[in-house]
GROMACS .gro file of N, CA and C in nm:
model
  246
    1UNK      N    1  10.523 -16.062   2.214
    1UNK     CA    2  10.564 -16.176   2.135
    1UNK      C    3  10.643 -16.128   2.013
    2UNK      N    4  10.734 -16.221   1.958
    2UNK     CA    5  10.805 -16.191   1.864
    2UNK      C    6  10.727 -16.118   1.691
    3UNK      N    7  10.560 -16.192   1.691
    3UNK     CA    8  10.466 -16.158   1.620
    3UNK      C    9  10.442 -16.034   1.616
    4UNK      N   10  10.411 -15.968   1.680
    4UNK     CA   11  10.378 -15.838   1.781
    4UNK      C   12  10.491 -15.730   1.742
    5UNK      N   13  10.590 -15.779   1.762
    5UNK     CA   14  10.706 -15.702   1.806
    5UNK      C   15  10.735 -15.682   1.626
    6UNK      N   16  10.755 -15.784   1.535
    6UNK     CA   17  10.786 -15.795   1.383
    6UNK      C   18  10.675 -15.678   1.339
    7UNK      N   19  10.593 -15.673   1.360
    7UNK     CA   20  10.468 -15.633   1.291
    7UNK      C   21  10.480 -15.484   1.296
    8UNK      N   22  10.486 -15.440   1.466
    8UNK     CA   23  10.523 -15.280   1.478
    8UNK      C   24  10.663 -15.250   1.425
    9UNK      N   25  10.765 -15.335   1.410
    9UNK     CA   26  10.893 -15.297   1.359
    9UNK      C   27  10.871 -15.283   1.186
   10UNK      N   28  10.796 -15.359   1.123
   10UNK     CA   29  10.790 -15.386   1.004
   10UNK      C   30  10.712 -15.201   0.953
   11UNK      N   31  10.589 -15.242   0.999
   11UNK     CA   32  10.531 -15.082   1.003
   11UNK      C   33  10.627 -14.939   0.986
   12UNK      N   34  10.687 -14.972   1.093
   12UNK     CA   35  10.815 -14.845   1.156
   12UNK      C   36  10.872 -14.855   1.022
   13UNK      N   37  10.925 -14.949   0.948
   13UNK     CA   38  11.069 -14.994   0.827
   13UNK      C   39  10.981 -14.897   0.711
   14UNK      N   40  10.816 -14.935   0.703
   14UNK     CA   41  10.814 -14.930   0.561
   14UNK      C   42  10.752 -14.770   0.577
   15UNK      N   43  10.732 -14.709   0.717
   15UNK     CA   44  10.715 -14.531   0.690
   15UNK      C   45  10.843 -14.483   0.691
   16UNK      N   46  10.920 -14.505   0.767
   16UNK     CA   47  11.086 -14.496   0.751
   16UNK      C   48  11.155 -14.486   0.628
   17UNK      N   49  11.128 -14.580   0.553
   17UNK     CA   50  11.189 -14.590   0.408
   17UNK      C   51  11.071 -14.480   0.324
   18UNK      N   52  10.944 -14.462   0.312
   18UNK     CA   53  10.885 -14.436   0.235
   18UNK      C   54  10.919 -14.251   0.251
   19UNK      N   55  10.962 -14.227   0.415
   19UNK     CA   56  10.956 -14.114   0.415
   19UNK      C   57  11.142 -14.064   0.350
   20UNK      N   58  11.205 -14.140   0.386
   20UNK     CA   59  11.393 -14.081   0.301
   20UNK      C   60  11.351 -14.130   0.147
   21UNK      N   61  11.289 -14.228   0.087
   21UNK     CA   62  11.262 -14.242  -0.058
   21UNK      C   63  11.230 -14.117  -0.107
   22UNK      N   64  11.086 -14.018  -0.019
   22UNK     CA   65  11.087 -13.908  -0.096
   22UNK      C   66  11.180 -13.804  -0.095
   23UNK      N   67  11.324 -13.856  -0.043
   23UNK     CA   68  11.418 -13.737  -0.089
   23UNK      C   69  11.480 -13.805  -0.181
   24UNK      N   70  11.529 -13.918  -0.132
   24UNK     CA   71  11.670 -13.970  -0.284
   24UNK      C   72  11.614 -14.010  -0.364
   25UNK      N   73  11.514 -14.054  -0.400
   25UNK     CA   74  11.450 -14.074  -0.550
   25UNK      C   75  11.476 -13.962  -0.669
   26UNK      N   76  11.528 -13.822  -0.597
   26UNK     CA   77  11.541 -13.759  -0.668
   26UNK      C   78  11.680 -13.740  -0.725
   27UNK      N   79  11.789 -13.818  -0.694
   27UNK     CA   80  11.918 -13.827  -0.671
   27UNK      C   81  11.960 -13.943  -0.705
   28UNK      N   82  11.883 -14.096  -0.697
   28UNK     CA   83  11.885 -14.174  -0.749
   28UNK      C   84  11.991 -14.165  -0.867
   29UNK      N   85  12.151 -14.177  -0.870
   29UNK     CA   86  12.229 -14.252  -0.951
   29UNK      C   87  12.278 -14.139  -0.997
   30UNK      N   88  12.257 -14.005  -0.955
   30UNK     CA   89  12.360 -13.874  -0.960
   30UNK      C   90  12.428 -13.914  -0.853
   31UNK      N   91  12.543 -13.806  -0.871
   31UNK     CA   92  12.681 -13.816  -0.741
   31UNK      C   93  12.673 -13.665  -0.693
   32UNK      N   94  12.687 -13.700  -0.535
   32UNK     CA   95  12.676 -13.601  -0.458
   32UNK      C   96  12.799 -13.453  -0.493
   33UNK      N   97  12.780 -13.393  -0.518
   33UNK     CA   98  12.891 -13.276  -0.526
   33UNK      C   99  12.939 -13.186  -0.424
   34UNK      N  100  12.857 -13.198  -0.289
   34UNK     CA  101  12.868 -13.084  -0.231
   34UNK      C  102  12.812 -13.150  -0.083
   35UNK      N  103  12.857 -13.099   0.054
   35UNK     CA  104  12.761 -13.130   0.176
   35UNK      C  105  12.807 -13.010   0.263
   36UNK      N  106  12.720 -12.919   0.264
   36UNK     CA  107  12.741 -12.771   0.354
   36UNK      C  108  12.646 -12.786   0.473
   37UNK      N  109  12.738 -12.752   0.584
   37UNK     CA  110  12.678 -12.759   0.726
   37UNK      C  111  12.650 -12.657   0.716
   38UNK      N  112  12.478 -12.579   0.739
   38UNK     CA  113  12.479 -12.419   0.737
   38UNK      C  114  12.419 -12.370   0.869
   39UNK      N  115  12.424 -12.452   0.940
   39UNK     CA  116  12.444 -12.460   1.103
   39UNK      C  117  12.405 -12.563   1.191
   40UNK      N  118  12.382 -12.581   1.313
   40UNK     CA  119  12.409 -12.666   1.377
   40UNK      C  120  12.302 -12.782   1.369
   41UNK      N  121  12.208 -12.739   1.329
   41UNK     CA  122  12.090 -12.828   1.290
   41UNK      C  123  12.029 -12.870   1.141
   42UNK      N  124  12.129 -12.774   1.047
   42UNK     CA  125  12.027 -12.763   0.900
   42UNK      C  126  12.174 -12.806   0.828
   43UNK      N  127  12.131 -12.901   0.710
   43UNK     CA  128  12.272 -12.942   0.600
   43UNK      C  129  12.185 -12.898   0.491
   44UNK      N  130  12.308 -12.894   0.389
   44UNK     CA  131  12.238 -12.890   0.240
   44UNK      C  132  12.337 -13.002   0.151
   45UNK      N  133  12.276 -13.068   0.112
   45UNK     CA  134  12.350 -13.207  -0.006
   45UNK      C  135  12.320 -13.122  -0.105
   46UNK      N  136  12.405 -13.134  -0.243
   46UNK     CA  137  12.398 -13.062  -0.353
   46UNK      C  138  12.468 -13.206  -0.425
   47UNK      N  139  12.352 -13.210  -0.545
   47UNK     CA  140  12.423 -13.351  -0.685
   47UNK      C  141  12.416 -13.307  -0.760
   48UNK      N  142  12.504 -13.384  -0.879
   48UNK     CA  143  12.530 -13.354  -1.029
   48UNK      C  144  12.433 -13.352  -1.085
   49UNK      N  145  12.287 -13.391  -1.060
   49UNK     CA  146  12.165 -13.352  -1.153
   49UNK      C  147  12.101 -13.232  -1.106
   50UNK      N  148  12.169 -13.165  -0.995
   50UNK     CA  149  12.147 -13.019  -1.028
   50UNK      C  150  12.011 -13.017  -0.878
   51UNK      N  151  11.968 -13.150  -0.812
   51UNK     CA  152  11.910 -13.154  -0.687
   51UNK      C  153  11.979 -13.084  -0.584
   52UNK      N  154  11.952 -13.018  -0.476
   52UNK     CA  155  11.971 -12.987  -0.374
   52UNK      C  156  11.902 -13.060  -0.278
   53UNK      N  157  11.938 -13.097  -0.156
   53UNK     CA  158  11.806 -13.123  -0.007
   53UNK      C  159  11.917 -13.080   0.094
   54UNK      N  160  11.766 -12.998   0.158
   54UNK     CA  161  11.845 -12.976   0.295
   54UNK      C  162  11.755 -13.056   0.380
   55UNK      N  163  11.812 -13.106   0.518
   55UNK     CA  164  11.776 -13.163   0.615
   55UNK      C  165  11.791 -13.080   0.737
   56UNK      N  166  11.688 -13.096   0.806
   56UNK     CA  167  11.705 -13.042   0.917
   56UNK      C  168  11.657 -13.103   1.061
   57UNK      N  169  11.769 -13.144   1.126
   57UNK     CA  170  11.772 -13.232   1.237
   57UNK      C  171  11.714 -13.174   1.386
   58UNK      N  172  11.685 -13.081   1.359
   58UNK     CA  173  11.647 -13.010   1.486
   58UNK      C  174  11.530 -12.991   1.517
   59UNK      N  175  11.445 -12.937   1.645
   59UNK     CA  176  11.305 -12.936   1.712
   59UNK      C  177  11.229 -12.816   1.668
   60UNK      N  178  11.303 -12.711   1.581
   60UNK     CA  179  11.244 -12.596   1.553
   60UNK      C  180  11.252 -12.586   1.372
   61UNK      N  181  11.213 -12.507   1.327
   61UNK     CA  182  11.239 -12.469   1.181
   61UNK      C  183  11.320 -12.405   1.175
   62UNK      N  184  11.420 -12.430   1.009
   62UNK     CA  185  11.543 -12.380   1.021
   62UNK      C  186  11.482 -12.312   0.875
   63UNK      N  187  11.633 -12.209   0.862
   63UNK     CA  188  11.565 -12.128   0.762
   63UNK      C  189  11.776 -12.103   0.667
   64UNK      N  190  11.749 -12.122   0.545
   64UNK     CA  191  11.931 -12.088   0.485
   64UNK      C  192  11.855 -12.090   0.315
   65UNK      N  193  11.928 -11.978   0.265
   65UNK     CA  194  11.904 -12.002   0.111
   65UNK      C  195  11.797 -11.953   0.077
   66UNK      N  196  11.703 -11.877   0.139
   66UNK     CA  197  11.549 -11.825   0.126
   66UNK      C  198  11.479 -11.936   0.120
   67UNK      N  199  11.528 -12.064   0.182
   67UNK     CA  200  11.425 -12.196   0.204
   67UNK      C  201  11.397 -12.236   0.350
   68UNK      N  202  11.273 -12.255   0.370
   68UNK     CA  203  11.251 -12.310   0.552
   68UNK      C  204  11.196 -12.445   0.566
   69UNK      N  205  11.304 -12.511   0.627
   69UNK     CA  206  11.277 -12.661   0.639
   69UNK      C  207  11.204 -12.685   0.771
   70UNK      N  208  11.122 -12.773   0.795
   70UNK     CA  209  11.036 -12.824   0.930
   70UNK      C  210  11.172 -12.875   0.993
   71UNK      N  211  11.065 -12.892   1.096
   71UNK     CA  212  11.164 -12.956   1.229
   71UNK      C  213  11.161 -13.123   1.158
   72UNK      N  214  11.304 -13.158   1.208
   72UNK     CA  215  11.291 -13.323   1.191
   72UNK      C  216  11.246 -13.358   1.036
   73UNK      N  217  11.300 -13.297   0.940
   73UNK     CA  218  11.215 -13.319   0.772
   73UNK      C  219  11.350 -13.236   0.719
   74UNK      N  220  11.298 -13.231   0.561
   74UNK     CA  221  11.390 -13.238   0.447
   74UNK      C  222  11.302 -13.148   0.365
   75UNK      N  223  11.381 -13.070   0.229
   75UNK     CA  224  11.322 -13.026   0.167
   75UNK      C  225  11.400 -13.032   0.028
   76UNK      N  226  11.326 -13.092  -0.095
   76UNK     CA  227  11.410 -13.120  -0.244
   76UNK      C  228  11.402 -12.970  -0.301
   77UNK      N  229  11.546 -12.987  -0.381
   77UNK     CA  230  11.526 -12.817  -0.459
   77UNK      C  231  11.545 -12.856  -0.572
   78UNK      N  232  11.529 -12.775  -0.676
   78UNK     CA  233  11.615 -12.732  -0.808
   78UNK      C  234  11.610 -12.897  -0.894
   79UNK      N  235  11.701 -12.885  -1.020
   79UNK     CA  236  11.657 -13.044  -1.082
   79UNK      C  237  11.553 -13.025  -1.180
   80UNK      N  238  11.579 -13.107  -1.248
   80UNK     CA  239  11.429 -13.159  -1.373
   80UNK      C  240  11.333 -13.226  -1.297
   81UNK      N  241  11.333 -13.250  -1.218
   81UNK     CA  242  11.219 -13.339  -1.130
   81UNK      C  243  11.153 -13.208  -1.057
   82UNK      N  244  11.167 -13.075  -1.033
   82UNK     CA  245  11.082 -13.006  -0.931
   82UNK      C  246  10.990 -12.961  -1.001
   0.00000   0.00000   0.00000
């Protein structure tokens, strides 16, 4: 039913959002400076408040920068917020 169906989608929205909030909250209303592909699975965003995150889209752990990101996850760097 459409009840059913709202309810597990709604769920899905608010771990979804809660889990990318804990990266850009830190970035929140800085401007991006930088987006380095450092291989086929791992990026690094770099902003003017001095944040870094890398993401890493892939099934294994990736490793660039003396930092190791999980599979499928993100990791915040650097900044007044760390």
């Amino acid at each position: 039913s459409y009840a059913t169906t709202f309810a597990s989608w709604k769920e899905q929205a608010a771990e979804d959002y809660a889990f990318v909030n804990g990266a850009l909250k830190y970035v929140s209303g800085a401007a991006m400076t930088g987006h380095t592909k450092l291989s086929d699975t791992l990026t690094r965003s770099d902003y003017s408040n001095g944040i870094g995150i890398y993401v890493n889209t892939g099934d294994s752990f990736a490793s660039a920068d003396g930092y190791t990101v999980a599979p499928y996850s993100y990791l915040v760097t650097g900044g007044e917020e760390q």
